[in-house]
Every structure is written in C-alpha cells, then in structure tokens.
Amino acid sequence: MRTTLFTDGWIFRRAGEAASVSLRLPHDAMIGEIRSADAETGNHGGFFPGGAYVYARQWTVPAEAAERTYSLFFEGVYGDTRVLLDGNEVARCDSGYREFTAPLSGVTPGAVVNVEVHVDNTAVPNSRWYTGSGIYRPVWLESVGRARIARDGISIVTRSLSVDGTVDVAVSVEGAPTRGGVITARFEHHGTEVAREVVAVPSHGEAELTIRVPAVRPWSAESPHLYDVRITLEVDGDVVDEQQIRTGLRTVQVDAHRGLRINGTPVLLRGACVHHDNGILGAATFAAAEHRRARLLKEAGYNAIRSAHNPLSRAFLDACDELGLYVMDELTDVWFQHKTPHDHADRFEETWKDDADAMIAKDRNRASVIMYSIGNEIAETSSDKGVHTTRAIHRYLAEVDPTRPTTIAVNLLLNMMASRGWSPFENPHADGHDAKKSNMATSTVANMLIAKLGRVIDLASRLPAADRASRYAFAGVDIAGYNYAHGRYSADRRRYPERVMVGSESMPGYLPAIWRRVTRVPGVIGDFMWTGWDYLGEAGIGAWSYGDDPGGISKPYPALVAGSGAFDITGLPGAPAFLAKAVWDSTSAPGIAVRPLDKAGMRANETPWRTSDAVPSWSWGGLTGEAEVEVYSPDDQVELLINGRSLGRKRAGRRADFVTRFRAQYEPGEIVAVGYRNGAETGRSNLRTARNPNLRLVAEKGELNGPDDLAYIWVEFADDEGIVDLTVDDTVTISVVGAGTLLAMGNAAPSTTESYTDSVHSTYRGRALAVVRGTAEPGPITVTVGSGRNGLARLDLLSVPSHASTARPRAAVGRHQDGDADQFGVQ
C-alpha cells in the first residue's frame, strides 16, 4: 500500500452558501462559528452552533490507476458524512470518531475528478462536550495493486520476553492469486535489522510467522523502546506491496491477586482522562498538538491516559508509544439510551460493531494500548438488556483482539438511579440555557451543596443498591471500572475477591484517599483523574466563580471551558497537577500555589471537580491583603519563607493529605518552600514577583518542520527572567508574516466572548497563547504582537523543509520593542 497525505488544496464552504475559502486539513469548522447564549449545543458544547459544510477538491487521476486501486482514508470527520466522486456517493459515515475508507473506483487515468465531502452536524447537541465539526483529522490517499497486504491485515503479538523475544506475526494477503507469493518480516531497531523471517503465502492468503528477536528491548512506560517492523509481499521475486509498522514489544497480564503486570512487572496506573479537543485549536488533530499534550502529562508524572469518551487519534497514540504512556482506549459514551437530544443512541445497536472494528484496527499493534473500555457511565447496564449488551461487546472484542482486557466505566450512583427509573440526563436545565433564570444557579446554599457533590456521590456508591445495580455488568468484563466510587474498593475486595478494579474516573481532590486504597487494596490497579487536560464544553463543571457570579456545575453563556483540568487548555499546570505529583512522590521539590489575590475576600463558588483555585504565582502587581499559600509535598514537613523570613515548619505529606496551607500578608519579592524528611532538607522551590514586566513573546520551539508542524508562542507580560505578572492584562493583536500562518490565539479564561480564530484577543492572568502553523515553503517567519497599553514585541521563527530539521527543539524569545501599537489595530 502506498499512502500520501491528501490534506492540501481543499475548498471549504458552509452548505447553501457560495462564499468559500481554501484550506489545508485538518480543520474544525465549529471553532470558527459565532457563539451565543441560545446556540443549540448549549452548555454541553460551549454554546457553539451546529452546521452543515462542504469540502471539495480536484484530483488528477494518476496513470497507474489502470493497474492500481485508489481510495481515501479518513481518520475522523465529525458529523454525518457523505463522500462524493464527480457527484456520485462513494461512501458515508455516521460516526464522528470512526475511521473509514472511500473507494475512488471507475476513474480514468489522467482525468481530473471532483471529490466532495458533505458534513452535516446540524442536529445538536449530540454530545455532552464540545465535538467540533468537519474533517478534523487527517485524510490519506491510498493505492494498492492487484496483490496486496490487506488493510489492517497485519497483527503483531508478543508471546514471551526473556533474553530474547518471541513474536507472532500474522499477515493477510488479498487480491490476485497468491501462488508464488512470499512474505518477509523484518524487525529493525534504530535502523539496524535485528530479526528476519520469510514464509510462503498459503492458498487461503493468511500467512503466519514466529520470529525470535535477540537481546530484545521490551516496551514499557519507563523504557518505551520501539521497533520498526517492515512487511513485504513478493510475487515471483518482485516486491508488490510493503507496509511498515512501528511498535513496541510488551506483554499485558492482569488478575485480582497480582494486579496489572507489564512484561511481568507490577504496574499501578497514574492516569489522566483526556478529551479529544486541543483547546484553542478546537477539535483539529495535529500531531504536534497531540504530542505536546502527551509530553506535558508524562513530565507531570502521569503514566496512563484514558480516552474520554471515544477512541484516541492516531497522532495521540503515536505520542503515547514514543513517550511511554499506557492507554485505556474507550469506545463510546452512549449506548441505547440518550444522554443528549441528538446523540446516536438510536443507531448504537446497528453501529457499535463497526466502531469497535475501527478502534481495534487502529490499536491492534500499539504497545501503548493495554485495555479497551466498552463504554462510559452507561446507566442502562443496571438493566437486563444492558448486562446482555455488556457481555456481547466484551465477547466480540475478546474474539477480535484477545490480547487486551476489557473494562466498562460505571458510575454506581447513576446505575442505582437508573435501576429505580430516573436519569439525570433528563434534566431540562442540563444544557445551561436557563441557568441565569434559576434561583438555584446563584444561591449560596445551592453552591455549597454542589461543592459537596463529590462526597454525596462517594457515599451513595457505597449503598447496597449501587452494588446490585452494577455487579452483573462488572462480571461481564475483565476489569471493573469505578467512576467516583473509590469508597467501595475495600468492601468489594472482600465481597468479590476475583474482581480486578480500576478507578476509571475520579475527582482530583480525592486523590490522597484514592491512592491510599490503590496501594493497599489488592486487585486495584490504578486511577484516572478527571481530567488531566482541560477541555471545551461541559462549561464550568470545574471552574470556580466568585461572589454573585453564577455558580454550580452547568454555567451559562459565555462560559466555554470545563475548568477541571490539571492542565488548563493552554498547557499550564495548576494545583491538581501539583497534588498528583506529591501523592505519587514524583517531585524533587515542593510545589507552590497561591489562591488568586484579586479574589481575596470574595465568596468562592466551588465545584467538586476542582478542589483548589490556587495558581503558581507570587506576582500580583500592586495588590495587597492576606495571601493563602498552598504547598504540595510528599515530605514529612515543609517550611515557607517570604523574603527570607520563615513562617515556620508545618506537617506535610500523607499526614496533611499532601497539601500544607500558610497565610501571610502579600508582599512583593520571593517565597520559598523547603521540604524535610527525617529533619533533613530534600528540596526547595520558589516563586518570585515580576520586576518591570513588559510584553514578551516566547516560542516553545524556534523551527517549524513543514506545513503540519506547529509553534506554540506565549504572549505574556513578564520580566526578563520570564516571571509573569498575573495582574497585567491587555488586548493584543498578532501578525504573522512569512512561511507561517496564524492557526489560533486564545487564553485559559473559563468564560469569554472572544473567538480563538481571531487575530485580536485579550490576555488572561498576564498571558495568551498563539499557535503558528508552518507552510510547504521553507523560510523565515516574523511574529509581531501589538498591545493596547504595552507596546510591541517581535519574534523570529524558521520554517524548514519537512523532516529536514535534526536539531532538538529549542525555545525562541522575542522581546519588547518601542513602537506604535495603532498600526496593528490596537486601541
């Protein structure tokens, strides 16, 4: 099979409109739409409207079309999709997360044909979060000859690992008669061939090889060694097809007595749930963006990802394979009962096998994917039909891919309620449209109750009725997934000693209590925090508000982000990330966070999905008042110093639930946190006040490698050492000239009326983030930002030919310059 990116040269328009624009995929059509309080997606989708769109481009049929068959492979299109070739429908897809193929048959070599993709995402809300619209993942042009390796026709299974590795490789050949066909499998490590095996293709076309890999280097999260496996098909001595797969060699075992074992070594999952959107990019899937998310989560101590609540992109899985992150890949959020008015519950029984087949085909040879989740919070699993469906999906996945265990993520409270005939998804105000009209939305009592919701869910999950409503579904899978029910672990271990358990979703603030159980209760294999990375939609579920601003977990327009991430949508860590590192003892120094000084004295309307609003800054401009400082540490004690003066030592670590609090009058300068174990210092960290902050641009890397690479550029008001002042905000305008284009600009504000697709945006707490995309032509890129009150800053980047750069990515810094901001349209 030959594959070529088919992402450039597309013309995009809204259905029924003549105006169009040229673009390069991937593309999220929803992120550029105008948000409003009455938009159909409501709070679920961040108050974006749905829409119908048309993507079109011409294709000159290669001369080889007489001998080869062509098709388009779509990694993901959100909305009901039809693919047309010269006006004739050749494919359709009704699942936004399912990969699919459109055949380009019956074409004449040399002819110019028209390809159109019609996407209808007008029926919204069809999800409980932001989905995006359109061709949001890459498209590939594929061609095969008469004899070929079948699509997804290679299976690589590690059978044993010791000094050498034993690997089974199965190859499916289709097309022309296979007589005289030979399959060769080569294993390469860093470009050097380490193993090879050859086998004749049987008449039935299914070739099987067993390969010994000498001095094998197993894959794990700690040592993510990868091999390039090259499979060639020869017929009568000629190579007629070739496929290459990058994979790691590892084994997965799990049981209730020895837990999860990777390559025979016990592993506890330090997990993060992640949605599929990329923050200010919307749903558009870029390899650079997915790798950035995975890298930052790995650096923060996470070793596992749960896709929420749909299969991960190929690019994210590439990053997990390369960086070393275990993956629970999830099939769906919806079965046959609706959660939103226009979701695909009515189609589920007809389509789940197609969705499962696509997920398995994508994941089969991935070292990172260690288990499948067959659904999230499927309350109908409390019913006989739901239990039957659980067993049916488990059996199907185990038959198609017997190498990975299955789980199902059950919210025991929801199952208990469903067993009694009530569903929270029937709440007429669940979309946030009427939150402003509801007295409950802003009342102090309601906000206090909402803040205690996590405890309510935990207590309810311990009831016998919750067990009765979930035990049969749990018996139908290999691993029981508990959403917000860590309080059951000890009792369920006694009640079901053969049950394997995982915390498939949990509130970040409960991690100290959760991890005690994970490490002490046999059969519990880890926990996944909601969420590792913030996301669009479910607006305000984790965002705190203050004073009389609307509270609760379903906030009204212009709320946009969930606000529950350990990292915000721009990639900055917050208090939940610090807490996790302390609990997991994966930090060498205490983490320091400070509750916002500009909100001091205001009533905080808390939410259970975020137990602290503290941020890592001691730079609050001219503000005064009492500061609340949180120090996150696994040590026995921590000491806090302000400008060299000690506030004393306090208990820390497990005895303090890993967060120690200090109060002191804010004064500019430096605060230092020192950790102690057994009386000896273990490490220290500090925060400092910005000195004379100016407008400054900082790129996370200085080179762009081709048209699909991205540069993340921080627009910040900081001093020369990079210390940002959180009280300096302004409206900024960005200009990108040269071999790059502006893809997005925004900030992490939980509520905004601004668009991420505009070149003008406000900063939030001293920062905004711009994303620049490379172009096909190499050359310099000049980024200029003007601000209303703080002058200009310029930054130079370089776009190099794709794959030409061999240097390690390095940051680029552009500094403040005097100039006339009006020339950039800033008032």
mmCIF file of C-alpha atoms in Angstrom, residues 202-335:
data_model
loop_
_atom_site.group_PDB
_atom_site.id
_atom_site.type_symbol
_atom_site.label_atom_id
_atom_site.label_comp_id
_atom_site.label_asym_id
_atom_site.label_seq_id
_atom_site.Cartn_x
_atom_site.Cartn_y
_atom_site.Cartn_z
ATOM 1 C CA PRO A 202 -0.709 -20.129 1.776
ATOM 2 C CA SER A 203 -3.509 -20.547 -0.741
ATOM 3 C CA HIS A 204 -6.011 -19.093 1.748
ATOM 4 C CA GLY A 205 -3.899 -15.916 1.992
ATOM 5 C CA GLU A 206 -3.298 -15.950 5.755
ATOM 6 C CA ALA A 207 0.452 -16.105 6.437
ATOM 7 C CA GLU A 208 1.780 -16.711 9.952
ATOM 8 C CA LEU A 209 5.326 -16.247 11.201
ATOM 9 C CA THR A 210 7.021 -16.710 14.550
ATOM 10 C CA ILE A 211 10.078 -14.512 14.958
ATOM 11 C CA ARG A 212 12.812 -14.600 17.585
ATOM 12 C CA VAL A 213 14.090 -11.112 18.411
ATOM 13 C CA PRO A 214 17.534 -11.461 20.018
ATOM 14 C CA ALA A 215 18.523 -9.308 23.002
ATOM 15 C CA VAL A 216 15.001 -7.933 22.987
ATOM 16 C CA ARG A 217 14.303 -4.482 24.420
ATOM 17 C CA PRO A 218 10.784 -4.541 25.864
ATOM 18 C CA TRP A 219 8.442 -1.557 25.727
ATOM 19 C CA SER A 220 7.094 -0.006 28.920
ATOM 20 C CA ALA A 221 6.176 3.440 30.177
ATOM 21 C CA GLU A 222 9.604 3.689 31.785
ATOM 22 C CA SER A 223 11.505 2.400 28.733
ATOM 23 C CA PRO A 224 9.423 2.924 25.589
ATOM 24 C CA HIS A 225 11.653 1.052 23.131
ATOM 25 C CA LEU A 226 10.161 0.787 19.646
ATOM 26 C CA TYR A 227 10.894 -1.471 16.700
ATOM 27 C CA ASP A 228 10.164 -0.784 13.041
ATOM 28 C CA VAL A 229 8.532 -3.862 11.555
ATOM 29 C CA ARG A 230 8.732 -3.987 7.760
ATOM 30 C CA ILE A 231 6.450 -6.459 5.995
ATOM 31 C CA THR A 232 6.952 -7.067 2.263
ATOM 32 C CA LEU A 233 4.935 -9.136 -0.167
ATOM 33 C CA GLU A 234 6.831 -10.574 -3.130
ATOM 34 C CA VAL A 235 5.265 -12.353 -6.083
ATOM 35 C CA ASP A 236 7.598 -14.178 -8.460
ATOM 36 C CA GLY A 237 10.544 -12.285 -6.998
ATOM 37 C CA ASP A 238 9.035 -8.800 -7.357
ATOM 38 C CA VAL A 239 8.044 -6.699 -4.346
ATOM 39 C CA VAL A 240 4.392 -5.838 -4.986
ATOM 40 C CA ASP A 241 3.449 -4.389 -1.596
ATOM 41 C CA GLU A 242 5.065 -3.229 1.604
ATOM 42 C CA GLN A 243 3.856 -1.912 4.942
ATOM 43 C CA GLN A 244 5.824 -0.624 7.898
ATOM 44 C CA ILE A 245 4.571 -0.594 11.458
ATOM 45 C CA ARG A 246 6.255 0.977 14.456
ATOM 46 C CA THR A 247 5.521 -0.996 17.575
ATOM 47 C CA GLY A 248 6.837 -1.961 20.964
ATOM 48 C CA LEU A 249 7.165 -5.479 22.302
ATOM 49 C CA ARG A 250 5.415 -5.992 25.609
ATOM 50 C CA THR A 251 3.073 -8.358 27.401
ATOM 51 C CA VAL A 252 -0.040 -7.494 29.442
ATOM 52 C CA GLN A 253 -1.386 -9.643 32.255
ATOM 53 C CA VAL A 254 -3.957 -8.796 34.899
ATOM 54 C CA ASP A 255 -5.676 -10.655 37.705
ATOM 55 C CA ALA A 256 -7.122 -9.879 41.113
ATOM 56 C CA HIS A 257 -4.180 -11.319 43.057
ATOM 57 C CA ARG A 258 -1.132 -9.931 41.272
ATOM 58 C CA GLY A 259 -2.754 -6.897 39.666
ATOM 59 C CA LEU A 260 -1.651 -5.401 36.363
ATOM 60 C CA ARG A 261 1.691 -6.581 35.041
ATOM 61 C CA ILE A 262 3.540 -5.201 32.047
ATOM 62 C CA ASN A 263 6.297 -7.569 30.954
ATOM 63 C CA GLY A 264 5.790 -9.387 34.246
ATOM 64 C CA THR A 265 6.407 -6.262 36.343
ATOM 65 C CA PRO A 266 3.583 -4.913 38.553
ATOM 66 C CA VAL A 267 2.284 -1.502 37.426
ATOM 67 C CA LEU A 268 -0.084 0.984 39.042
ATOM 68 C CA LEU A 269 -1.781 3.351 36.629
ATOM 69 C CA ARG A 270 -1.304 7.032 37.440
ATOM 70 C CA GLY A 271 -3.931 8.102 34.973
ATOM 71 C CA ALA A 272 -5.419 11.164 33.333
ATOM 72 C CA CYS A 273 -8.678 11.317 31.419
ATOM 73 C CA VAL A 274 -8.443 13.455 28.274
ATOM 74 C CA HIS A 275 -10.990 14.665 25.733
ATOM 75 C CA HIS A 276 -10.205 14.838 22.033
ATOM 76 C CA ASP A 277 -10.161 18.623 21.549
ATOM 77 C CA ASN A 278 -6.927 20.601 21.517
ATOM 78 C CA GLY A 279 -8.073 23.689 23.378
ATOM 79 C CA ILE A 280 -7.823 26.839 21.298
ATOM 80 C CA LEU A 281 -7.367 24.694 18.145
ATOM 81 C CA GLY A 282 -10.789 23.188 18.713
ATOM 82 C CA ALA A 283 -11.123 19.575 17.620
ATOM 83 C CA ALA A 284 -8.487 19.806 14.862
ATOM 84 C CA THR A 285 -5.992 16.985 15.338
ATOM 85 C CA PHE A 286 -2.359 17.905 14.709
ATOM 86 C CA ALA A 287 0.456 15.529 15.615
ATOM 87 C CA ALA A 288 2.407 18.395 17.190
ATOM 88 C CA ALA A 289 -0.532 19.318 19.424
ATOM 89 C CA GLU A 290 -1.220 15.742 20.495
ATOM 90 C CA HIS A 291 2.461 15.120 21.216
ATOM 91 C CA ARG A 292 2.637 18.297 23.283
ATOM 92 C CA ARG A 293 -0.284 17.223 25.465
ATOM 93 C CA ALA A 294 1.136 13.751 25.957
ATOM 94 C CA ARG A 295 4.620 15.081 26.719
ATOM 95 C CA LEU A 296 3.462 17.557 29.349
ATOM 96 C CA LEU A 297 1.293 14.960 31.063
ATOM 97 C CA LYS A 298 4.160 12.463 31.103
ATOM 98 C CA GLU A 299 6.530 15.071 32.521
ATOM 99 C CA ALA A 300 3.968 15.790 35.255
ATOM 100 C CA GLY A 301 4.125 12.202 36.496
ATOM 101 C CA TYR A 302 1.205 10.565 34.695
ATOM 102 C CA ASN A 303 1.882 7.171 33.153
ATOM 103 C CA ALA A 304 -1.555 6.426 31.695
ATOM 104 C CA ILE A 305 -4.256 8.019 29.554
ATOM 105 C CA ARG A 306 -7.945 7.209 29.386
ATOM 106 C CA SER A 307 -9.584 8.449 26.189
ATOM 107 C CA ALA A 308 -12.792 10.240 27.092
ATOM 108 C CA HIS A 309 -15.089 9.073 25.775
ATOM 109 C CA ASN A 310 -14.141 7.937 22.300
ATOM 110 C CA PRO A 311 -11.115 6.363 20.626
ATOM 111 C CA LEU A 312 -7.897 8.392 20.678
ATOM 112 C CA SER A 313 -6.421 9.799 17.492
ATOM 113 C CA ARG A 314 -3.567 8.031 15.750
ATOM 114 C CA ALA A 315 -1.349 11.024 16.497
ATOM 115 C CA PHE A 316 -2.024 10.837 20.234
ATOM 116 C CA LEU A 317 -1.317 7.104 20.183
ATOM 117 C CA ASP A 318 1.928 7.764 18.310
ATOM 118 C CA ALA A 319 2.931 10.077 21.141
ATOM 119 C CA CYS A 320 1.965 7.516 23.796
ATOM 120 C CA ASP A 321 4.008 4.843 22.030
ATOM 121 C CA GLU A 322 7.022 7.137 21.730
ATOM 122 C CA LEU A 323 6.907 8.747 25.171
ATOM 123 C CA GLY A 324 5.691 5.789 27.187
ATOM 124 C CA LEU A 325 2.072 6.185 28.301
ATOM 125 C CA TYR A 326 -0.362 3.332 28.887
ATOM 126 C CA VAL A 327 -3.746 3.793 27.233
ATOM 127 C CA MET A 328 -7.294 2.767 28.074
ATOM 128 C CA ASP A 329 -8.988 3.386 24.727
ATOM 129 C CA GLU A 330 -12.722 3.946 25.073
ATOM 130 C CA LEU A 331 -15.399 3.020 22.578
ATOM 131 C CA THR A 332 -18.274 5.374 23.355
ATOM 132 C CA ASP A 333 -20.216 7.490 25.826
ATOM 133 C CA VAL A 334 -23.646 6.386 24.586
ATOM 134 C CA TRP A 335 -25.351 3.028 24.162
#
